[in-house]
mmCIF file of C-alpha atoms in Angstrom:
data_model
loop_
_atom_site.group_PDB
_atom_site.id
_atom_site.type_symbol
_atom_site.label_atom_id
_atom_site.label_comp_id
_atom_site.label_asym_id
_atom_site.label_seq_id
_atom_site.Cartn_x
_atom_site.Cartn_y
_atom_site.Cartn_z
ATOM 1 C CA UNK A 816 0.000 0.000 0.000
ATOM 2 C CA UNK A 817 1.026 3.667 -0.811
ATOM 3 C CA UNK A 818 -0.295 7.122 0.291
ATOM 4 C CA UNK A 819 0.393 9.860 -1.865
ATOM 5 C CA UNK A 820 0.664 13.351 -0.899
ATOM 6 C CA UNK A 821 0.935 16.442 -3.919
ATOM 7 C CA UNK A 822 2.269 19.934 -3.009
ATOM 8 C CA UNK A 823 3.715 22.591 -5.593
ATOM 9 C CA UNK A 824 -0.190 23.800 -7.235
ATOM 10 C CA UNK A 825 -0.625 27.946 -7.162
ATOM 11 C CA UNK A 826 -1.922 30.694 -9.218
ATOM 12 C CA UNK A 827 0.275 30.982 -11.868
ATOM 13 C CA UNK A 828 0.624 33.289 -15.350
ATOM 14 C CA UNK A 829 0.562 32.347 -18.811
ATOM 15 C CA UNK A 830 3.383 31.282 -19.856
ATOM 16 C CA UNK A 831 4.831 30.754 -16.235
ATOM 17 C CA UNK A 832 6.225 27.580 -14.805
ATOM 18 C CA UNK A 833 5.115 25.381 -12.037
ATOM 19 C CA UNK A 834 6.868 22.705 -10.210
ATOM 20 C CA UNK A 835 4.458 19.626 -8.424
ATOM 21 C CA UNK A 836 5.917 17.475 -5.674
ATOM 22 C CA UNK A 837 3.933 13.443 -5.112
ATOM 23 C CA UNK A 838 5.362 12.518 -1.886
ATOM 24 C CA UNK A 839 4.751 9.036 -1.407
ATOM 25 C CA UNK A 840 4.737 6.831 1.623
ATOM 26 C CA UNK A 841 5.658 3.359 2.288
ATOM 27 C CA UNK A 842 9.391 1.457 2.064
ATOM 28 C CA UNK A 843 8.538 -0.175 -1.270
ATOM 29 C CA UNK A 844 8.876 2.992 -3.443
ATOM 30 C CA UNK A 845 10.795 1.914 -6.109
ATOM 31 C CA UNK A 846 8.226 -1.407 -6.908
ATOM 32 C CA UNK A 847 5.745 1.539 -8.262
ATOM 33 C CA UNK A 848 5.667 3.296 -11.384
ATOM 34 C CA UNK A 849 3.799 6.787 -11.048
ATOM 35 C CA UNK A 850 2.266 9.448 -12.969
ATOM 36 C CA UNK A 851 0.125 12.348 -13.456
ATOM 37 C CA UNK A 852 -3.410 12.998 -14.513
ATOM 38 C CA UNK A 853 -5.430 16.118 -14.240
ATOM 39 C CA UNK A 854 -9.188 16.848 -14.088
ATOM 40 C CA UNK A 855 -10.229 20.538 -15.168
ATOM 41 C CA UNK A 856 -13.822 21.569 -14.150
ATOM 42 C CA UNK A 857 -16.494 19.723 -16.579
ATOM 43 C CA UNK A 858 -13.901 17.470 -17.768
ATOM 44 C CA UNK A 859 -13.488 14.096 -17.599
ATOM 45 C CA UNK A 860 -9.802 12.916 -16.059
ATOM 46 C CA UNK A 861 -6.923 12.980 -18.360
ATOM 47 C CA UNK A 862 -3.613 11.145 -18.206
ATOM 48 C CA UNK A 863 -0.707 13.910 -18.039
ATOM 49 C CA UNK A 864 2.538 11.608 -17.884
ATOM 50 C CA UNK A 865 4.000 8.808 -16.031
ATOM 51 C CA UNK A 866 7.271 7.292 -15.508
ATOM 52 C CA UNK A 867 8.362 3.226 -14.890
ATOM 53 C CA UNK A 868 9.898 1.970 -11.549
ATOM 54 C CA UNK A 869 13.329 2.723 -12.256
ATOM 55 C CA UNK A 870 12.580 5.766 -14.069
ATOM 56 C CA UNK A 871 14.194 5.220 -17.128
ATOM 57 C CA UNK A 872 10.607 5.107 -19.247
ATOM 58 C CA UNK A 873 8.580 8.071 -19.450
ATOM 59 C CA UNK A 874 5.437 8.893 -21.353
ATOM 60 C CA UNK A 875 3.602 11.648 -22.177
ATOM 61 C CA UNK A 876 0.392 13.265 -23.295
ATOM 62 C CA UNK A 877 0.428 15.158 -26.542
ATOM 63 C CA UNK A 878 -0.783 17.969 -24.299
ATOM 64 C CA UNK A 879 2.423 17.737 -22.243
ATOM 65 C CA UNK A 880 5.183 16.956 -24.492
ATOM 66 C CA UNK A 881 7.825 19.618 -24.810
ATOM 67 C CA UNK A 882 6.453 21.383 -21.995
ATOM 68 C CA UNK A 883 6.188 18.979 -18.904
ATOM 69 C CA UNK A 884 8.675 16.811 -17.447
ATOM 70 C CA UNK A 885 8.011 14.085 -15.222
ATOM 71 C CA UNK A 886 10.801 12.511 -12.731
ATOM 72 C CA UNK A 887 11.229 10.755 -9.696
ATOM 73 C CA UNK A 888 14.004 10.273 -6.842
ATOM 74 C CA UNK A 889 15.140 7.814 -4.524
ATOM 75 C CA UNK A 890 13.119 9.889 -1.644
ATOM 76 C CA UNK A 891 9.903 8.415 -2.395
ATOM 77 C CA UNK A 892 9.186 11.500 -4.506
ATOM 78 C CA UNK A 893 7.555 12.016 -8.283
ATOM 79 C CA UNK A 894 7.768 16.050 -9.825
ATOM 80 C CA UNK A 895 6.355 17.314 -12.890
ATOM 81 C CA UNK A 896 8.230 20.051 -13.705
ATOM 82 C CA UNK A 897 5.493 22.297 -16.013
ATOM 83 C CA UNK A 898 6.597 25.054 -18.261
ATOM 84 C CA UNK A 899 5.148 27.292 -20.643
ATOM 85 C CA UNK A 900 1.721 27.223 -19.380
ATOM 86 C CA UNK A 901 -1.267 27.515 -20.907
ATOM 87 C CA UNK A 902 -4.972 28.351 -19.050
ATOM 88 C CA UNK A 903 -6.127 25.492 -20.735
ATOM 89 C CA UNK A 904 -3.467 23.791 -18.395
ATOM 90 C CA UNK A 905 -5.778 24.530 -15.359
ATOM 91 C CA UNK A 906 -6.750 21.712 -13.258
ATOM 92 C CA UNK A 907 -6.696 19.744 -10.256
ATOM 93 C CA UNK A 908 -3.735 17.567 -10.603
ATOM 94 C CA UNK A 909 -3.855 13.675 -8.890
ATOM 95 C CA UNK A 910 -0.523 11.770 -8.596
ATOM 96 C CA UNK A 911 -0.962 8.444 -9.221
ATOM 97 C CA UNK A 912 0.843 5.253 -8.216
ATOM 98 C CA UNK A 913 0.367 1.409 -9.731
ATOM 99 C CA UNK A 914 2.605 -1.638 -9.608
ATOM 100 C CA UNK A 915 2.368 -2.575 -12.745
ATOM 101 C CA UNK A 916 3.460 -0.889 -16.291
ATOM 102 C CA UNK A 917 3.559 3.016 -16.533
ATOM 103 C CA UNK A 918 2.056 2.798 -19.845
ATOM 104 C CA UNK A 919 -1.361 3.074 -19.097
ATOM 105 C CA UNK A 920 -3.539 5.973 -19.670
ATOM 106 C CA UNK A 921 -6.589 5.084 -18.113
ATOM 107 C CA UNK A 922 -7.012 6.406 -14.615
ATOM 108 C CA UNK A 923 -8.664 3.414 -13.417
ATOM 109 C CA UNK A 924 -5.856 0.981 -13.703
ATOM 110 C CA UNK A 925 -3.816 3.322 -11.474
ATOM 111 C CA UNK A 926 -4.138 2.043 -7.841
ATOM 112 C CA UNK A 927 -3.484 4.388 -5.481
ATOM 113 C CA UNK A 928 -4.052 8.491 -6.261
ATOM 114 C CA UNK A 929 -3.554 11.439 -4.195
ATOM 115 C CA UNK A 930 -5.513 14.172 -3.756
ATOM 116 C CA UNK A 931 -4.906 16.297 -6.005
ATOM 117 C CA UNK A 932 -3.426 20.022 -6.277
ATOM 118 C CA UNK A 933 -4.917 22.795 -7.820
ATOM 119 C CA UNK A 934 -3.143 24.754 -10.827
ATOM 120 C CA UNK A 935 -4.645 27.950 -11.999
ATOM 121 C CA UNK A 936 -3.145 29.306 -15.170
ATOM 122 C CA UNK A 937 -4.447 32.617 -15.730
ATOM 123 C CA UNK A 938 -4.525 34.746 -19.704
#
């Protein structure tokens, strides 16, 4: 079992950058391959990124590419490092956490979620 924790949402402007923090609990860390979905208000949830176990696999919306990066350290910690944003980039954003293959883009599949932060982009 995992608990997962973000930090790092805030009011930020177009064009800005934001930096999200998934601290995650438990001794078994490294067994879980993570990621990041979003859900903006009247949306449905949509798969941001996510990155394998050992971190060497990461994947990507076509939203996010070029502009996000998703990583993880040996501190039981996931970031998504978010640049150039866009309004259409606001949402509530839910670290995820499954034990199985970070190629999945269905939030469903993914086990254990957080939260969730809120990002405001603003024009």
């Amino acid at each position: 079992q995992v608990q997962l924790v973000e930090s790092g949402g805030g009011l930020v402007q177009a064009g800005g950058s934001l930096r999200l923090s998934c601290a995650a609990s438990g001794r078994t860390f490294s067994t879980y391959s993570m990621g990041w979905f979003r859900q903006a208000p009247g949306k449905d949830r949509e798969f941001v990124a996510a990155i394998s176990r050992t971190g060497a696999n990461t994947y990507y919306a076509d939203s996010a590419k070029e502009r996000f990066t998703i990583s993880r350290d040996n501190a039981n910690a996931v970031y998504l490092q978010m640049n150039s944003l866009k309004p259409e980039d606001t949402a509530v954003y839910i670290c995820v956490a499954r034990t199985t293959s970070a190629y999945q883009t269905n939030f469903v599949a993914w086990y254990y979620r957080g939260q969730g932060t809120q990002v405001t982009v603003s024009s």
